């Protein structure tokens, strides 16, 4: 064990900021992070053991106990449950002879649930020793477990091999389908890598690049919608010895998978966009923060980066431009939805728990390692290349006045053609449903659990920042779905699990509201319960970061648009009751099942 850990430490120069990489390597090589390894890390990185343990305890894919020779993480999202999660789960349990959350006595198989892993267009899906398995069926599960008992390597359990390390794209596509259904300026095939770097940056100043970005009126594609050109300008003007470009590829919103597809189909566009940003803000270092669920892309993406270096599109004096040095490395998360929030992501990049920072200061002034930093989404960087290629004015002809350009949607659920669609902003929901072959629709979840659940009366609405804003997740529910039990309750459990635990509002009120929802689902609700849910939502909305501020949305938006479903479950003869004991519920919420809060800080 010691030799393995020392070797890993050597690789990262015993840099405590690389703790995430170090822990990931230990977890992968030893199957868990033993106590002795923690002691060794603390001694070599100049940290306390508690600090190392705090980081480990925050992330879903780290464990201080062995998780089995084959660690199986089955996706337990609302969409997975629509397409056979229950029967796949039961089959894993009966074949392995254990329940989820357990490891078999012989240490061969460990079964664990995980939140949405970005495969909503091909559920049920699981991660087994960092490899992705999609479209699971009970038959396939039986085969997989049989092969595990025969001692086969994980690659052999898959339908296709992972390739030989040279041009891995075909094998990558055979493992996970890209399902690109509609192409536009990002997903189209009309761009030759390096054109912008070689023909535009060589003639433009950094200020001119920022001016084009501002002129395009592009807003960040991650969901928050901050003007990208302005962000780049603020960062360029901020004082610092060094500046950083961070690509946020931590898409964890249930139902979202567009970044997975962009990184599979157009990674060079994203990397070139990061280089363009580096040129604009005066940075020589970029980091792609990639969610651990996409670790199966590691060799492929490194191959793309290497190819770009060979073509002098990364490295020193890129395209012969004096002083333009820029390179990119990939950093992985380890399973924490909140790390999609930019300041939590920065904490994670620095090897800490992914707890959101107080703002201000904003990352453009004080970001990664305290230096000016821009954090942009995968799609934003890809779009930036097209803006600099064609000009900001060209870009404004797509979309609407307040939402220019195109948007890549991840569409899943009850439709004929789930997948990725690039559309102009301003597209309406009705057209989208026709486009994807959704004939009978009860509801659409726009923007994932933190977004809005809408019914047919609102299908005329359009996608855009002034109407239905979305980071890209669209989940369609047919009439056969139980919206409150299978969707709203599932989303609330997701927020409980994913809260970082810092704020008492977020830590407790998600649980208290879920208890109340469960009471209603059990037929014990009364009219005043609905009023309570409405008013408690306001308390939750006062939380520190976007996760807590939007965690009540599944209940609030379903109460607004599907109130009849709640009312149908209420006891008819009672408006008020004493049956719900708030104090007991808050007390029960202290049996909090999410992350253990960092009591060092609170
Ligand atoms: Fe953490 Fe929730 Fe507070 Fe955000 S709102 S900082 S996720 S506890």
Coordinates of C-alpha atoms in Angstrom, one line a residue, residues 131-538:
X131 CA -16.6 2.1 -17.0
X132 CA -20.1 3.0 -18.1
X133 CA -22.7 0.3 -18.9
X134 CA -25.9 1.6 -20.5
X135 CA -29.3 0.1 -21.4
X136 CA -29.1 -2.6 -18.8
X137 CA -31.7 -5.3 -18.6
X138 CA -32.1 -8.1 -16.1
X139 CA -30.7 -10.6 -18.7
X140 CA -27.6 -8.4 -19.2
X141 CA -27.1 -8.0 -15.4
X142 CA -27.1 -11.8 -15.0
X143 CA -24.5 -12.1 -17.7
X144 CA -22.3 -9.4 -16.1
X145 CA -22.4 -10.9 -12.6
X146 CA -21.7 -14.4 -14.1
X147 CA -18.6 -13.0 -15.8
X148 CA -17.5 -11.3 -12.6
X149 CA -17.6 -14.6 -10.8
X150 CA -15.4 -16.0 -13.6
X151 CA -12.9 -13.2 -12.8
X152 CA -13.1 -11.4 -16.1
X153 CA -11.8 -7.8 -16.4
X154 CA -14.4 -5.1 -16.6
X155 CA -13.6 -4.3 -20.2
X156 CA -14.5 -7.9 -21.0
X157 CA -17.9 -7.5 -19.5
X158 CA -18.8 -4.8 -22.0
X159 CA -20.2 -5.3 -25.4
X160 CA -17.4 -3.6 -27.1
X161 CA -13.7 -3.1 -26.3
X162 CA -12.3 0.2 -25.2
X163 CA -10.0 0.3 -28.2
X164 CA -6.2 0.3 -28.4
X165 CA -5.5 3.9 -27.4
X166 CA -5.3 5.2 -31.0
X167 CA -8.3 7.2 -32.2
X168 CA -10.7 5.9 -29.6
X169 CA -13.7 7.8 -30.8
X170 CA -15.4 4.9 -32.6
X171 CA -15.1 2.6 -29.5
X172 CA -16.2 5.5 -27.3
X173 CA -19.4 5.9 -29.3
X174 CA -20.0 2.2 -29.2
X175 CA -20.0 2.3 -25.4
X176 CA -22.2 5.3 -25.0
X177 CA -24.3 6.5 -27.9
X178 CA -24.1 10.2 -28.7
X179 CA -27.7 10.3 -30.0
X180 CA -27.0 13.6 -31.8
X181 CA -30.5 14.4 -33.4
X182 CA -30.1 18.0 -34.6
X183 CA -27.0 19.8 -35.4
X184 CA -26.3 23.6 -35.4
X185 CA -23.3 25.9 -35.1
X186 CA -21.7 23.8 -32.3
X187 CA -22.5 20.2 -33.3
X188 CA -22.2 20.9 -37.1
X189 CA -19.4 19.4 -39.1
X190 CA -18.2 22.4 -41.0
X191 CA -15.3 23.5 -38.8
X192 CA -11.7 22.6 -39.2
X193 CA -9.8 22.6 -35.8
X194 CA -7.5 25.5 -35.4
X195 CA -9.0 27.8 -38.0
X196 CA -9.8 30.5 -35.4
X197 CA -6.5 30.3 -33.7
X198 CA -4.5 30.4 -37.0
X199 CA -6.6 32.9 -39.0
X200 CA -8.3 35.1 -36.4
X201 CA -6.2 35.3 -33.2
X202 CA -3.1 36.0 -35.3
X203 CA -4.8 39.2 -36.4
X204 CA -6.9 40.2 -33.4
X205 CA -5.8 41.8 -30.1
X206 CA -7.2 40.2 -26.8
X207 CA -9.4 43.3 -26.4
X208 CA -10.8 42.8 -29.9
X209 CA -11.7 39.2 -29.0
X210 CA -13.5 40.4 -25.9
X211 CA -15.3 43.1 -27.9
X212 CA -16.7 40.5 -30.3
X213 CA -17.8 38.3 -27.4
X214 CA -19.6 41.3 -25.8
X215 CA -21.1 42.3 -29.1
X216 CA -22.6 38.7 -29.6
X217 CA -24.5 39.1 -26.3
X218 CA -23.8 35.5 -25.5
X219 CA -24.7 34.5 -22.0
X220 CA -23.2 31.5 -20.1
X221 CA -24.7 28.2 -21.2
X222 CA -24.5 26.5 -17.8
X223 CA -27.8 28.0 -16.6
X224 CA -27.0 31.2 -14.7
X225 CA -26.8 33.2 -18.0
X226 CA -24.2 35.7 -17.0
X227 CA -22.9 37.7 -20.1
X228 CA -19.7 35.9 -21.1
X229 CA -17.9 38.8 -22.7
X230 CA -18.3 40.9 -19.6
X231 CA -17.0 38.0 -17.4
X232 CA -13.9 37.8 -19.6
X233 CA -13.4 41.6 -19.5
X234 CA -13.7 41.7 -15.7
X235 CA -11.1 38.9 -15.4
X236 CA -8.7 40.5 -17.8
X237 CA -8.9 43.8 -15.8
X238 CA -8.4 42.0 -12.4
X239 CA -5.0 42.2 -10.9
X240 CA -3.1 38.9 -10.3
X241 CA 0.2 37.2 -11.1
X242 CA -1.6 34.6 -13.0
X243 CA -5.0 34.0 -14.5
X244 CA -6.9 30.7 -15.1
X245 CA -9.5 29.4 -17.5
X246 CA -11.7 26.7 -16.1
X247 CA -14.1 24.7 -18.1
X248 CA -17.0 23.5 -16.0
X249 CA -17.8 20.0 -17.2
X250 CA -19.5 18.9 -14.0
X251 CA -23.0 18.6 -15.5
X252 CA -24.9 16.9 -12.7
X253 CA -28.4 18.2 -13.2
X254 CA -30.6 15.1 -13.5
X255 CA -31.6 14.8 -17.2
X256 CA -28.5 16.7 -18.6
X257 CA -26.1 15.0 -20.8
X258 CA -25.2 17.5 -23.6
X259 CA -21.7 18.2 -22.3
X260 CA -21.0 14.5 -22.5
X261 CA -22.0 14.6 -26.2
X262 CA -20.1 17.8 -27.0
X263 CA -17.0 16.4 -25.4
X264 CA -17.3 13.2 -27.3
X265 CA -18.1 14.8 -30.7
X266 CA -16.4 18.2 -30.6
X267 CA -13.7 18.2 -27.8
X268 CA -11.3 20.1 -30.0
X269 CA -13.8 22.9 -30.4
X270 CA -14.1 23.2 -26.6
X271 CA -10.4 23.1 -26.0
X272 CA -9.8 25.7 -28.7
X273 CA -12.5 27.9 -27.1
X274 CA -10.6 27.6 -23.8
X275 CA -7.4 28.7 -25.6
X276 CA -9.3 31.6 -27.2
X277 CA -10.4 32.6 -23.7
X278 CA -6.8 32.2 -22.5
X279 CA -5.7 34.6 -25.2
X280 CA -8.4 37.1 -24.3
X281 CA -7.9 37.3 -20.6
X282 CA -4.1 36.7 -20.6
X283 CA -3.9 33.2 -19.1
X284 CA -1.5 30.4 -19.8
X285 CA -3.3 27.6 -18.0
X286 CA -6.7 26.0 -18.5
X287 CA -8.3 23.2 -16.5
X288 CA -11.2 21.0 -17.7
X289 CA -13.1 20.0 -14.5
X290 CA -14.8 16.8 -15.6
X291 CA -17.3 14.9 -13.6
X292 CA -16.1 11.6 -12.4
X293 CA -19.0 9.8 -14.2
X294 CA -17.2 10.7 -17.5
X295 CA -13.9 9.3 -16.5
X296 CA -14.3 6.7 -19.3
X297 CA -13.4 9.5 -21.7
X298 CA -10.0 10.1 -20.1
X299 CA -7.7 8.5 -22.6
X300 CA -9.7 9.9 -25.5
X301 CA -9.6 13.5 -24.3
X302 CA -5.9 13.2 -23.5
X303 CA -5.3 12.0 -27.0
X304 CA -7.2 15.0 -28.4
X305 CA -5.1 17.4 -26.2
X306 CA -1.9 15.7 -27.3
X307 CA -2.9 16.0 -31.0
X308 CA -3.5 19.7 -30.5
X309 CA -0.1 20.2 -28.9
X310 CA 1.5 18.5 -31.9
X311 CA -0.3 21.0 -34.1
X312 CA 0.9 23.9 -32.0
X313 CA -2.7 24.7 -31.1
X314 CA -1.7 24.3 -27.4
X315 CA 1.7 24.8 -25.9
X316 CA 4.2 27.7 -26.4
X317 CA 3.8 30.5 -28.8
X318 CA 0.6 29.1 -30.2
X319 CA 0.2 29.6 -34.0
X320 CA 3.4 31.6 -33.8
X321 CA 1.7 34.4 -31.8
X322 CA 4.4 35.9 -29.6
X323 CA 3.7 35.4 -25.9
X324 CA 0.7 33.3 -26.4
X325 CA 1.4 30.2 -24.3
X326 CA -1.6 28.1 -23.1
X327 CA -2.1 24.5 -22.1
X328 CA -4.9 22.4 -20.6
X329 CA -5.0 19.6 -18.1
X330 CA -8.0 17.6 -17.0
X331 CA -9.1 17.4 -13.4
X332 CA -11.8 15.0 -12.2
X333 CA -14.5 15.5 -9.6
X334 CA -15.5 12.6 -7.5
X335 CA -19.3 12.7 -7.3
X336 CA -20.8 15.9 -5.9
X337 CA -23.5 17.8 -7.7
X338 CA -22.9 21.0 -5.8
X339 CA -19.4 21.2 -7.5
X340 CA -21.2 22.4 -10.6
X341 CA -21.6 25.7 -8.7
X342 CA -18.5 27.7 -9.8
X343 CA -17.1 28.5 -6.4
X344 CA -17.7 25.0 -5.1
X345 CA -15.9 23.7 -8.2
X346 CA -12.9 25.9 -7.4
X347 CA -12.7 24.6 -3.8
X348 CA -12.8 21.1 -5.3
X349 CA -10.0 22.0 -7.7
X350 CA -7.9 23.0 -4.8
X351 CA -8.4 19.6 -3.2
X352 CA -11.0 20.6 -0.6
X353 CA -14.7 19.8 0.1
X354 CA -16.8 21.3 -2.6
X355 CA -18.6 23.8 -0.4
X356 CA -19.7 27.1 -2.2
X357 CA -17.7 30.2 -1.2
X358 CA -19.3 33.4 0.0
X359 CA -19.5 36.0 -2.8
X360 CA -18.0 38.5 -3.3
X361 CA -15.2 38.2 -4.1
X362 CA -16.2 36.6 -7.4
X363 CA -13.9 34.2 -9.2
X364 CA -13.0 36.8 -11.8
X365 CA -11.2 38.7 -9.1
X366 CA -10.2 35.8 -6.7
X367 CA -10.8 32.4 -8.1
X368 CA -8.5 29.3 -8.4
X369 CA -5.7 29.6 -5.9
X370 CA -6.8 33.2 -5.2
X371 CA -6.1 34.3 -8.8
X372 CA -8.4 35.9 -11.3
X373 CA -10.3 33.0 -13.0
X374 CA -13.1 32.6 -15.5
X375 CA -15.3 29.5 -15.1
X376 CA -17.4 28.8 -18.2
X377 CA -19.5 25.9 -19.4
X378 CA -18.4 23.4 -22.1
X379 CA -21.0 24.7 -24.5
X380 CA -20.0 28.3 -23.9
X381 CA -16.4 27.6 -24.9
X382 CA -17.5 25.8 -28.0
X383 CA -19.7 28.7 -29.0
X384 CA -16.9 31.2 -28.4
X385 CA -15.0 29.7 -31.3
X386 CA -17.8 30.3 -33.7
X387 CA -18.3 33.9 -32.4
X388 CA -14.7 34.8 -33.0
X389 CA -14.8 33.0 -36.4
X390 CA -17.9 34.8 -37.7
X391 CA -18.1 37.9 -35.5
X392 CA -20.5 39.0 -32.8
X393 CA -22.9 40.6 -35.2
X394 CA -23.4 37.3 -37.1
X395 CA -24.2 35.5 -33.8
X396 CA -27.0 37.9 -32.9
X397 CA -29.1 36.7 -35.9
X398 CA -29.7 33.4 -34.1
X399 CA -32.1 33.2 -31.2
X400 CA -34.0 36.1 -29.5
X401 CA -33.1 39.6 -28.4
X402 CA -32.3 38.6 -24.8
X403 CA -31.1 35.0 -25.6
X404 CA -28.8 35.1 -28.7
X405 CA -27.5 32.0 -30.5
X406 CA -28.3 28.3 -30.2
X407 CA -28.9 26.1 -27.2
X408 CA -28.1 22.4 -27.0
X409 CA -30.8 20.4 -25.3
X410 CA -30.6 17.1 -23.6
X411 CA -34.0 15.5 -24.1
X412 CA -35.1 12.3 -22.4
X413 CA -38.1 10.6 -20.9
X414 CA -41.3 9.5 -22.7
X415 CA -40.5 10.3 -26.3
X416 CA -39.5 8.4 -29.5
X417 CA -36.1 10.0 -30.0
X418 CA -34.3 10.9 -26.8
X419 CA -30.9 12.6 -27.4
X420 CA -29.2 15.9 -28.1
X421 CA -30.8 18.7 -30.2
X422 CA -29.2 22.0 -31.0
X423 CA -32.0 24.6 -31.5
X424 CA -32.1 28.4 -31.7
X425 CA -33.2 30.0 -28.4
X426 CA -36.8 31.0 -28.7
X427 CA -37.9 27.4 -29.6
X428 CA -41.3 26.7 -28.1
X429 CA -42.1 23.6 -26.0
X430 CA -44.8 22.4 -28.3
X431 CA -42.5 22.3 -31.3
X432 CA -39.9 20.6 -29.2
X433 CA -42.3 17.8 -28.3
X434 CA -43.3 17.3 -32.0
X435 CA -39.6 17.2 -32.9
X436 CA -38.7 14.4 -30.5
X437 CA -41.8 12.4 -31.1
X438 CA -43.6 12.9 -27.8
X439 CA -47.3 12.3 -28.6
X440 CA -49.0 12.1 -25.2
X441 CA -47.4 14.4 -22.6
X442 CA -48.6 15.0 -19.1
X443 CA -45.6 17.3 -18.1
X444 CA -42.2 18.5 -19.0
X445 CA -39.4 19.2 -16.5
X446 CA -37.5 22.2 -18.0
X447 CA -34.0 22.7 -16.6
X448 CA -33.8 19.7 -14.3
X449 CA -35.0 19.5 -10.7
X450 CA -33.9 23.1 -10.1
X451 CA -36.0 24.2 -13.0
X452 CA -39.8 24.1 -13.6
X453 CA -42.4 21.4 -14.1
X454 CA -44.9 22.5 -16.7
X455 CA -48.1 21.1 -18.0
X456 CA -49.9 21.4 -21.3
X457 CA -51.3 24.8 -20.6
X458 CA -47.8 26.2 -20.8
X459 CA -46.4 24.3 -23.8
X460 CA -46.7 27.5 -25.9
X461 CA -43.9 29.0 -23.8
X462 CA -40.5 29.5 -25.3
X463 CA -36.9 28.6 -24.3
X464 CA -35.0 31.7 -23.3
X465 CA -33.8 33.7 -20.4
X466 CA -36.9 35.9 -20.3
X467 CA -39.3 32.9 -20.3
X468 CA -38.2 29.3 -19.7
X469 CA -34.5 29.4 -18.9
X470 CA -32.7 26.1 -19.0
X471 CA -29.2 24.8 -18.8
X472 CA -30.4 22.1 -21.3
X473 CA -32.2 19.4 -19.4
X474 CA -35.7 18.5 -20.7
X475 CA -37.5 15.5 -19.3
X476 CA -40.8 14.4 -20.7
X477 CA -43.4 12.6 -18.7
X478 CA -46.3 10.7 -20.3
X479 CA -49.8 10.4 -18.7
X480 CA -48.9 7.0 -17.1
X481 CA -46.3 8.7 -14.7
X482 CA -47.0 9.4 -11.1
X483 CA -45.6 13.0 -11.0
X484 CA -45.6 13.5 -7.3
X485 CA -44.3 10.1 -6.2
X486 CA -41.9 9.2 -9.0
X487 CA -40.7 12.7 -10.0
X488 CA -41.1 15.3 -7.3
X489 CA -40.2 13.0 -4.4
X490 CA -37.2 11.6 -6.3
X491 CA -36.0 15.2 -7.0
X492 CA -36.4 16.1 -3.3
X493 CA -34.3 13.1 -2.3
X494 CA -31.7 14.2 -4.8
X495 CA -31.4 17.6 -3.1
X496 CA -31.2 16.0 0.3
X497 CA -28.4 13.8 -0.8
X498 CA -26.5 16.5 -2.6
X499 CA -26.8 19.4 -0.1
X500 CA -23.3 20.2 1.1
X501 CA -24.7 20.6 4.6
X502 CA -23.3 24.0 5.3
X503 CA -26.6 26.0 5.7
X504 CA -29.1 24.8 8.2
X505 CA -31.9 25.9 5.9
X506 CA -30.7 23.7 3.0
X507 CA -29.7 20.8 5.3
X508 CA -33.0 20.7 7.2
X509 CA -35.7 22.2 5.2
X510 CA -35.2 19.9 2.2
X511 CA -35.8 17.0 4.6
X512 CA -38.7 18.7 6.4
X513 CA -40.5 19.5 3.2
X514 CA -39.9 16.0 1.9
X515 CA -41.4 14.6 5.1
X516 CA -44.5 16.8 4.5
X517 CA -44.7 15.6 0.9
X518 CA -44.5 12.0 2.1
X519 CA -47.3 12.6 4.6
X520 CA -49.5 13.9 1.7
X521 CA -48.5 10.9 -0.5
X522 CA -49.5 8.6 2.3
X523 CA -53.0 10.1 2.3
X524 CA -52.6 11.9 5.6
X525 CA -52.3 15.4 4.2
X526 CA -54.7 18.3 4.9
X527 CA -55.2 21.6 3.2
X528 CA -53.0 23.6 5.5
X529 CA -50.1 21.3 4.5
X530 CA -50.0 22.9 1.1
X531 CA -49.8 26.3 2.6
X532 CA -47.0 25.1 4.9
X533 CA -45.1 23.8 1.8
X534 CA -45.5 27.2 0.1
X535 CA -44.2 29.2 3.1
X536 CA -41.4 26.9 4.0
X537 CA -40.1 27.1 0.4
X538 CA -39.3 30.8 1.2

